[in-house]
Coordinates of C-alpha atoms in Angstrom, one line a residue:
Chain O
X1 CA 157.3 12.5 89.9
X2 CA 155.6 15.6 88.2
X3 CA 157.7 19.2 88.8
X4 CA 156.9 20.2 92.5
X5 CA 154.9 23.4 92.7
X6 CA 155.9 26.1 94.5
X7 CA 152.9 27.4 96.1
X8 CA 151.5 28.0 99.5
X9 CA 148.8 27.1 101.4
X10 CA 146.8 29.8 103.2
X11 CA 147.6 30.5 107.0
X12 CA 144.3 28.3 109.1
X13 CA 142.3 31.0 110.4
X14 CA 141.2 30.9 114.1
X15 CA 138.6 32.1 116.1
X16 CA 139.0 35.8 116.9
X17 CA 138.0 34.6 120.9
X18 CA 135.7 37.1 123.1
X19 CA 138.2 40.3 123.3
X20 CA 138.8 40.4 119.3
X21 CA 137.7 44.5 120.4
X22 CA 141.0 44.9 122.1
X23 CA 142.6 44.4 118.5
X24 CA 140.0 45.6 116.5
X25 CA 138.3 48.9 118.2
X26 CA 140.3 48.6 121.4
X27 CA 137.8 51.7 122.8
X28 CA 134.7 49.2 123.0
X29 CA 136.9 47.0 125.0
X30 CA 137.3 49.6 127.1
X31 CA 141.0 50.6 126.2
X32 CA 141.8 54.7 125.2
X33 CA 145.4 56.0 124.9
X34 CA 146.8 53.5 122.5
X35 CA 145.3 54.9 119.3
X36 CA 144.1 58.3 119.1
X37 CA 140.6 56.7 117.8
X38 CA 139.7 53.1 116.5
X39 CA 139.9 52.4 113.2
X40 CA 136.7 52.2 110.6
X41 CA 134.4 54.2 113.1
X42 CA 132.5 55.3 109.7
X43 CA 132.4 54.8 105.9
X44 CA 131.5 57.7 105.1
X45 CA 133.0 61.4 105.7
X46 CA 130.7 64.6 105.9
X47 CA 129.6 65.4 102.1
X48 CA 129.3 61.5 101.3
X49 CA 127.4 61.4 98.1
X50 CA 124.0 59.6 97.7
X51 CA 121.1 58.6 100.4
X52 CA 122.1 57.9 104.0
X53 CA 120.9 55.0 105.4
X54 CA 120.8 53.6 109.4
X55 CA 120.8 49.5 108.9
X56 CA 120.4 47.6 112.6
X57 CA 120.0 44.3 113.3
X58 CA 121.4 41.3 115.4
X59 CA 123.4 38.6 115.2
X60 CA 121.6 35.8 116.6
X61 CA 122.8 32.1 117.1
X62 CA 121.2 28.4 116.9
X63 CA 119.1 28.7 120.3
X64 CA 117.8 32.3 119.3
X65 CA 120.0 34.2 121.5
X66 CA 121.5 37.5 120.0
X67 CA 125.3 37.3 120.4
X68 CA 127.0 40.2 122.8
X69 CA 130.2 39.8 121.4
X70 CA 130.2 40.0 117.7
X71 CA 132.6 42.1 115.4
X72 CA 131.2 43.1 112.0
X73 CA 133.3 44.4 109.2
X74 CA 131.7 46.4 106.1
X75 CA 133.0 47.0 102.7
X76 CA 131.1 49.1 99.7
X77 CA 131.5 50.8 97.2
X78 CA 130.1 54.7 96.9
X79 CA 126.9 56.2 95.2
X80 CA 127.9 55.2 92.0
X81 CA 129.3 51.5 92.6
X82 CA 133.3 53.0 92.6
X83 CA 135.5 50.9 95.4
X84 CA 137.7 54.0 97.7
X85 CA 141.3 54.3 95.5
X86 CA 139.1 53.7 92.0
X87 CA 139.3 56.7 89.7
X88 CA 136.1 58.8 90.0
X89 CA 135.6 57.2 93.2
X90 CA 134.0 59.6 95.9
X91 CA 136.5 60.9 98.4
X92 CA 134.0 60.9 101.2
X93 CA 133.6 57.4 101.1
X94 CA 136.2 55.2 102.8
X95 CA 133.6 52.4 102.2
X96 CA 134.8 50.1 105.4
X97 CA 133.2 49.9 108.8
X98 CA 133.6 47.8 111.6
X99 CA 131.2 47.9 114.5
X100 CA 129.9 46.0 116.9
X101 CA 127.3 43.8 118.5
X102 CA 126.2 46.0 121.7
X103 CA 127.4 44.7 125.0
X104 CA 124.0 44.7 126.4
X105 CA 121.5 44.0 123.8
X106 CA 123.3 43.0 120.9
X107 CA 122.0 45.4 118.3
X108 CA 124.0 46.1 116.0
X109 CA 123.9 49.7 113.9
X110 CA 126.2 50.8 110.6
X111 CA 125.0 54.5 109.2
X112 CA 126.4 54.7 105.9
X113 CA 125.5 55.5 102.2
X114 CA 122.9 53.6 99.8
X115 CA 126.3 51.7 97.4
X116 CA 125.8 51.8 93.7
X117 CA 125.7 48.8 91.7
X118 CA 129.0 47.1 90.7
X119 CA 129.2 44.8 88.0
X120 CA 130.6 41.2 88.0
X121 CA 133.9 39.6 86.3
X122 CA 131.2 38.7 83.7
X123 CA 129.9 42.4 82.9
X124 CA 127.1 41.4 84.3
X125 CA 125.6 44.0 86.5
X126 CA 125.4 43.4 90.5
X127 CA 122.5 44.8 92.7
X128 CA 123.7 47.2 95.3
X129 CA 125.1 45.4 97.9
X130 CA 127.5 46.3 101.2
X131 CA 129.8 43.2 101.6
X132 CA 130.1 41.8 105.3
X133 CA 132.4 40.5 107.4
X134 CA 131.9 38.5 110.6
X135 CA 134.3 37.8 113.7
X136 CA 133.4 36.3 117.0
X137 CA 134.1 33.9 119.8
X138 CA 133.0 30.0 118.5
X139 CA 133.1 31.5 114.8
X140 CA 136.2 29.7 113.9
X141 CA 136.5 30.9 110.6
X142 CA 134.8 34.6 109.7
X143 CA 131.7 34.2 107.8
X144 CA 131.0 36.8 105.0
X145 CA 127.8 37.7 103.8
X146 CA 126.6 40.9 102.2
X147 CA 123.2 43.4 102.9
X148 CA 120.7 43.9 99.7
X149 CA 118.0 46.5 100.3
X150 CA 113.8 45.3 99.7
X151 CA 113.7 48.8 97.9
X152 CA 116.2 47.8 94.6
X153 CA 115.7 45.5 92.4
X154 CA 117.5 42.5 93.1
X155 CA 116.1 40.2 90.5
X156 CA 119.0 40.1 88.1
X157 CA 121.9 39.6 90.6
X158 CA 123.8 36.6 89.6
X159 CA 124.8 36.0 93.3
X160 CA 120.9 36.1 94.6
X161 CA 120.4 33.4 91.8
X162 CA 123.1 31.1 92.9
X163 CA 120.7 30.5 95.6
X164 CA 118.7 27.3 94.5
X165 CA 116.4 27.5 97.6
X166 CA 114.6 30.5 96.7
X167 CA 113.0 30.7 100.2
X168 CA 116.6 31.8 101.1
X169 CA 116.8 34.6 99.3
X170 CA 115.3 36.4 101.8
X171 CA 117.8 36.2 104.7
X172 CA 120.1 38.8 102.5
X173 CA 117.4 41.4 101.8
X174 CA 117.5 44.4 104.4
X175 CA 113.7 44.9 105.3
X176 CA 112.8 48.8 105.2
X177 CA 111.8 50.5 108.0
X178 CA 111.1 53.8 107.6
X179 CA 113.0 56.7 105.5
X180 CA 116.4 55.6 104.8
X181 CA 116.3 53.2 107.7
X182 CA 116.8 49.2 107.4
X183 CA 116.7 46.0 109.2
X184 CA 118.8 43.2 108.5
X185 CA 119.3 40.3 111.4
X186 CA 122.2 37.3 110.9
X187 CA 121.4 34.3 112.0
X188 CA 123.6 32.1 112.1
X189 CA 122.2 28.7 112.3
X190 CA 118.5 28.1 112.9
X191 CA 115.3 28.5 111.1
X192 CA 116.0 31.6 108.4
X193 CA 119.9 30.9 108.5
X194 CA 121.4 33.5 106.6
X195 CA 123.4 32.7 103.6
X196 CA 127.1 33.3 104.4
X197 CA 129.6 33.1 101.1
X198 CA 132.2 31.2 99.7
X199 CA 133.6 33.7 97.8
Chain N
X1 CA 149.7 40.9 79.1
X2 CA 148.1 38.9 82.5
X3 CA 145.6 40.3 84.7
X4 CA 145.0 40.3 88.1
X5 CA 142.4 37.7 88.4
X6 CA 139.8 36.4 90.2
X7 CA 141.1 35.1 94.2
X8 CA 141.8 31.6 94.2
X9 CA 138.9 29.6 96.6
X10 CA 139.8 28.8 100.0
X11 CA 140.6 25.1 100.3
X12 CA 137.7 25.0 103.2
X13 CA 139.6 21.8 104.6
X14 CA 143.0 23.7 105.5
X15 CA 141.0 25.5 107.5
X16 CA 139.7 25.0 111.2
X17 CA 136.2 23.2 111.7
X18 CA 133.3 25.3 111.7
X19 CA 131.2 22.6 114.3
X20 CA 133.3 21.2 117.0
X21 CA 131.5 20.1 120.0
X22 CA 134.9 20.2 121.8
X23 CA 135.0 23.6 121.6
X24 CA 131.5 24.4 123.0
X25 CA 130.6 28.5 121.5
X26 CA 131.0 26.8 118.3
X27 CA 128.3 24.7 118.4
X28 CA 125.2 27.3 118.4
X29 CA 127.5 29.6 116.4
X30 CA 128.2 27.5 113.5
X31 CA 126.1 27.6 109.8
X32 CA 124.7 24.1 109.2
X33 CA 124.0 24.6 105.6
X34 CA 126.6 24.9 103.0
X35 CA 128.5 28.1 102.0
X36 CA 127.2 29.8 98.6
X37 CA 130.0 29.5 96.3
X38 CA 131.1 32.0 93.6
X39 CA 133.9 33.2 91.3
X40 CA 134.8 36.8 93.2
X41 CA 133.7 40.1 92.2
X42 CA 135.1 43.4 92.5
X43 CA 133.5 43.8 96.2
X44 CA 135.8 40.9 97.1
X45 CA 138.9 42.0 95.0
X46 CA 139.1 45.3 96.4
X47 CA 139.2 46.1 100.5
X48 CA 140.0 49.1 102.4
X49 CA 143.9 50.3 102.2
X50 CA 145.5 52.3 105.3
X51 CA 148.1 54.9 105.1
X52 CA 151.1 55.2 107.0
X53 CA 148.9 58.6 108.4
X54 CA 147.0 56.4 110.7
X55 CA 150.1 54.3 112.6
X56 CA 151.6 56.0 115.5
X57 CA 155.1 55.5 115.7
X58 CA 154.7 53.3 119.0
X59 CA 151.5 51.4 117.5
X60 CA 153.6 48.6 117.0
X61 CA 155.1 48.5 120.4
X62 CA 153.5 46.7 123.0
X63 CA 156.1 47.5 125.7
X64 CA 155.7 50.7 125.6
X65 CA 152.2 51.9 123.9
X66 CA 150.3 52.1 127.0
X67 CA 153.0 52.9 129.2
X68 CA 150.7 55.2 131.4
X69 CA 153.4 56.1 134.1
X70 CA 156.2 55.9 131.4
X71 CA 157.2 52.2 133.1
X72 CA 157.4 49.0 130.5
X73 CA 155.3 46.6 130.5
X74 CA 155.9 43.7 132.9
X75 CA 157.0 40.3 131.1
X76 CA 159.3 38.3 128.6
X77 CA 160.4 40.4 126.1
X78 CA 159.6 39.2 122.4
X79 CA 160.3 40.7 119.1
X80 CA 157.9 38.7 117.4
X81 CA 158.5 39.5 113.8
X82 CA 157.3 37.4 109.9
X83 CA 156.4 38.3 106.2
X84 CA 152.8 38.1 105.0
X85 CA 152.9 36.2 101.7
X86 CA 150.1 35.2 99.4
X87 CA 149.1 31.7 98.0
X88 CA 151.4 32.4 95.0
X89 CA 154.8 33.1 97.3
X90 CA 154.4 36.9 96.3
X91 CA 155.1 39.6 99.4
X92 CA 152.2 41.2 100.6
X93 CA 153.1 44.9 101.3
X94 CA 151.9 47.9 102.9
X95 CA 149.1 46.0 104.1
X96 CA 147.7 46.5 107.9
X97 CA 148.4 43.8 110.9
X98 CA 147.0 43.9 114.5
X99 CA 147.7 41.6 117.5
X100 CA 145.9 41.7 121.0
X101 CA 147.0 39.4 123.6
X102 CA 146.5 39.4 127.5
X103 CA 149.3 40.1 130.0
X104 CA 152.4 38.1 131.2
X105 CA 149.8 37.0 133.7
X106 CA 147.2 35.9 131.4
X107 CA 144.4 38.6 131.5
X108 CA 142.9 40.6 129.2
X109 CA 142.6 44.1 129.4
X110 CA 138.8 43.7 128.2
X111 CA 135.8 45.1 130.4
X112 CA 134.6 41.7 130.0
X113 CA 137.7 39.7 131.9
X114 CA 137.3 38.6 135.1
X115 CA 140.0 36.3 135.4
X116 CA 141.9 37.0 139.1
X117 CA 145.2 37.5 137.4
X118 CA 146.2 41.2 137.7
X119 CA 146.3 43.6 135.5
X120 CA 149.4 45.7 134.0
X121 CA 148.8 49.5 134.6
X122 CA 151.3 49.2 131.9
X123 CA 150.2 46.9 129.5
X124 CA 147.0 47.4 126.5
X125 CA 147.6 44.8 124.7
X126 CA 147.1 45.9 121.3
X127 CA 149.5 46.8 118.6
X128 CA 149.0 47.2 114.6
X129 CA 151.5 47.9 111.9
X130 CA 151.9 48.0 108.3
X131 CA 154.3 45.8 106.3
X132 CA 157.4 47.0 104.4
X133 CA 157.9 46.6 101.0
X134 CA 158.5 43.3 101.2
X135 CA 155.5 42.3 103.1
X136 CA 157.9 42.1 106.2
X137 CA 156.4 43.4 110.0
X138 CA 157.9 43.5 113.1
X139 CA 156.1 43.5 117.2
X140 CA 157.9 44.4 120.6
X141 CA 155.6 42.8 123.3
X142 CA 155.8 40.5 125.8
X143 CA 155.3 37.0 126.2
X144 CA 151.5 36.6 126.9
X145 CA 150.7 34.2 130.4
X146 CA 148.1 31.0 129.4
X147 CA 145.4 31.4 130.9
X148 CA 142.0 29.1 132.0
X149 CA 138.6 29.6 130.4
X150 CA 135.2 28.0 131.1
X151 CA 134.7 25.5 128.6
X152 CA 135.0 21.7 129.4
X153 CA 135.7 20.9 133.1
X154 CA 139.7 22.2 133.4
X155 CA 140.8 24.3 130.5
X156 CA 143.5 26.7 129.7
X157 CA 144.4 28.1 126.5
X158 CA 148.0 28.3 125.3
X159 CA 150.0 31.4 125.0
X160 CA 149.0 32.8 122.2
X161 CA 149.1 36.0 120.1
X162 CA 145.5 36.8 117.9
X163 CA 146.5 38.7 114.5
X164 CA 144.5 39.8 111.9
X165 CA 145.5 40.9 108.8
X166 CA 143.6 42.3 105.6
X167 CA 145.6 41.9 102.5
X168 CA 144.6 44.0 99.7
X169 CA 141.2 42.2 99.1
X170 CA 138.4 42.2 101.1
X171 CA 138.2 38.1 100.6
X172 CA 141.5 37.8 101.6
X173 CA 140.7 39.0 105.6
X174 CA 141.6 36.3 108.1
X175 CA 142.0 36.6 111.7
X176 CA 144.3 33.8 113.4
X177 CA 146.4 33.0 116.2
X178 CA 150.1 32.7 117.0
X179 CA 151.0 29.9 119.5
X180 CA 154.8 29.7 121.1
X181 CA 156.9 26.7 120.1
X182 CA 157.3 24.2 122.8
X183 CA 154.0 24.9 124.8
X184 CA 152.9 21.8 126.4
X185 CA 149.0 23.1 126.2
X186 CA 148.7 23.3 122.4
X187 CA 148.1 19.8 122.1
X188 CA 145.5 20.2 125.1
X189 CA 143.4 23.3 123.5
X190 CA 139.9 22.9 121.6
X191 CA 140.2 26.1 119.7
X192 CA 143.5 24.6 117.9
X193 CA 142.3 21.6 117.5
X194 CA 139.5 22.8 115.6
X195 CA 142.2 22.7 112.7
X196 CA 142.1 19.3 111.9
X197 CA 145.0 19.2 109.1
X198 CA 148.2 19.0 111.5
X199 CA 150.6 21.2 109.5
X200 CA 148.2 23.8 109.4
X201 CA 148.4 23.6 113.0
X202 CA 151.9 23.1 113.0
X203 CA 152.5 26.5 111.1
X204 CA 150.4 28.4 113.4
X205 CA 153.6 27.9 116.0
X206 CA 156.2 30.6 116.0
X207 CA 159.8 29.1 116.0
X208 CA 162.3 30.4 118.2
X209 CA 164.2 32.9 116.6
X210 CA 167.7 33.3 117.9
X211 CA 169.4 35.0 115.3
X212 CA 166.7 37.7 115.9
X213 CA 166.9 37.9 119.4
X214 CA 168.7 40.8 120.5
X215 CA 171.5 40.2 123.8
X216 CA 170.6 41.5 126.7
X217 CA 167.4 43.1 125.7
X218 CA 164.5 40.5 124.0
X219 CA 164.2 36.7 121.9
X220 CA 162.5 36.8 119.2
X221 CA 160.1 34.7 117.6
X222 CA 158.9 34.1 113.8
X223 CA 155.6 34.3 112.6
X224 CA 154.9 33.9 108.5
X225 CA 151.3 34.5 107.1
X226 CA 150.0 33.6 103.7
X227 CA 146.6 35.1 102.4
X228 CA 144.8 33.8 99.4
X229 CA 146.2 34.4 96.4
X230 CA 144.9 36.0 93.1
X231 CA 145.2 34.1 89.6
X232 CA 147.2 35.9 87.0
X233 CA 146.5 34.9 83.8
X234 CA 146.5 35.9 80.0
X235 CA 143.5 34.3 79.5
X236 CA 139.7 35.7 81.5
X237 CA 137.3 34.6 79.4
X238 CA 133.9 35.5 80.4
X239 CA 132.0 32.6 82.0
X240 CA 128.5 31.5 81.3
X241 CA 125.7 31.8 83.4
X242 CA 127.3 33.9 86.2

């Protein structure tokens, strides 16, 4: 018999079921008086440095249908690709969001700053990316993904070329809109199913 | 001399099933291609931190935090109580944990429950604290009611707690569930049967915890979490083609 190691194995995750809002921002749920406010209501604080910028989109399963009940989570970096706690880093930027999936239509919005680019474990630079976060009812374990923006240049990310079918490349580009506005849809499972990490 | 290192990849099959036609959301809801995988970056290494400025000192108190007319909540008092660990045996501290969970009667106080069991003018059903130094937490709730759900013909989920819990690394977020030792409809559910490993299962159930219990006021139950871990090492060489 070899030495036995000591290590542990990480707790199974489990769906986060239809009311993961009464944990998570209790107020969509309906729920005031427990917290003065949810937490993660924005990344950014007045005086953010850098380009605001609205991102909306959906989260839509296998059949088409645009989920009611999903729970995003956002994590960037600010202006000039410095995580919140990182010397330097912008004290207007918290850099995590959670929002959700609306109860009626299932938009989804984040308002937030353009990140700056942070580099890999290799030095290799990163294109701007916000990192992302997905809970929901029949997701049994959360999916991450993360937002690029049509308007950087992308073509030197090493993550973007992991992806061997380049046709997929696509699903984790935000489109432009208009001024400082995106749109980036999740789907799930389908034709154009987005590219969720391993990571 | 070691540095903190990259997060060690999630062994995907200690995890639940992503497609299980038993548990019927999943199935539209599910990727069919496979995850991209990568070493992590610093967008995964780092995640947000929370300050003791943003707990309320009854945040962690379920019995009381929504005690509109100053009245407990109704049901089974529980100190549910654990330490959050990481792959490596290594405390996690000061890092932020929620629960939500429905009533002793099994509802949800949710705009979107509709389940005839009452509700608790009395009870939220939410709580979040941060752990100690030693990656130790502690909840006062109550014992949540199982409840039924529309899935296949008959089904009822067992009492259960949700927690989610962030770590110090975005990578490292999980949300789970606690189940209650002895509950007859754990072996019944879909959702944790979706784990298909049956010590993972196994160590989502929270012993009772007698020594904890307090007389003549609440039991108490145990509930350990371990988020992935982070490799230390002397040696991070820089890898090709990444």
């Amino acid at each position: 018999m070899p030495q036995p190691l000591a290590n542990l194995t990480e707790t199974a995750s489990q769906t986060g079921g239809p009311y993961v809002h009464i944990g998570c921002i209790p107020s969509f749920a309906g729920i005031n008086g427990v917290y003065p406010q949810d937490l993660g209501l924005s990344p950014i604080q007045p005086g953010a440095l850098g380009p605001q910028i609205t991102i909306t989109g959906q989260v839509i399963d296998g059949t088409g249908w645009a989920l009611r009940d999903a729970l995003i989570e956002s994590w960037q970096p600010d202006s000039a690709g410095r995580f919140a706690g990182q010397p330097g880093a912008d004290p207007a930027v918290s850099g995590f969001c959670r929002f959700a999936a609306d109860k009626d239509s299932g938009e989804f919005s984040l308002t937030t700053i353009k990140p700056g680019p942070v580099p890999a474990r290799s030095g290799q630079m990163q294109a701007p990316h916000i990192s992302l976060w997905i809970a929901a009812r029949g997701i049994n374990v959360g999916l991450h993904t993360r937002i690029y923006f049509e308007d950087e240049d992308n073509s030197a990310d090493p993550l973007l070329a992991r992806i061997e079918q380049r046709n997929r490349v696509s699903t984790l580009i935000a489109r432009k809109t208009g001024e400082g506005s995106y749109r980036f849809d999740i789907r799930l499972q389908g034709e154009g199913e987005t590219v969720f990490l391993d990571i | 001399m070691t540095d903190l290192g990259p997060l060690v990849p999630r062994q995907r099959d200690m995890h639940p099933v992503p497609y299980d036609p038993e548990y019927k959301t999943s199935v539209p809801r599910s990727p069919k291609w496979p995850l991209l995988s990568m070493e992590s970056t610093p967008s995964e290494e780092t995640g947000p931190r929370f300050g003791h400025g943003v707990i309320g000192p009854l945040d962690n108190n379920l019995v009381l935090n929504f005690a509109t007319d100053g009245s407990p909540a109704i049901g089974e008092r529980i100190l549910v109580h654990g330490q959050v660990l990481d792959e490596f045996a290594r405390p996690v501290p000061h890092t932020l944990v929620e629960i939500w969970q429905a009533n002793a009667g099994g509802r949800y106080r949710h705009i979107k429950d509709t389940y005839l069991a009452p509700l608790d003018p009395n009870f939220g059903g939410c709580g979040r604290t941060l752990t100690d130094d030693q990656g130790r937490y502690q909840f006062l709730t109550i014992r949540p009611g199982a409840y039924p759900w529309p899935n296949r013909g008959n089904e009822w989920r067992p009492m259960h707690i949700h927690f989610s819990v962030f770590g110090h690394s975005f990578g490292q977020r999980l949300i789970t569930q606690m189940y209650f030792e002895g509950d007859p409809l754990i072996d019944r559910c879909p959702i944790a049967a979706t784990i298909k490993n049956r010590s993972q299962l196994d160590r989502l159930v929270a012993p009772l915890d007698m020594p904890m219990a307090r007389p003549l006021d609440f039991l108490a139950y145990k509930f350990d979490i371990v988020l992935r871990g982070r490799r230390q090492t002397m040696f991070e060489n820089r890898l090709e083609g990444l």
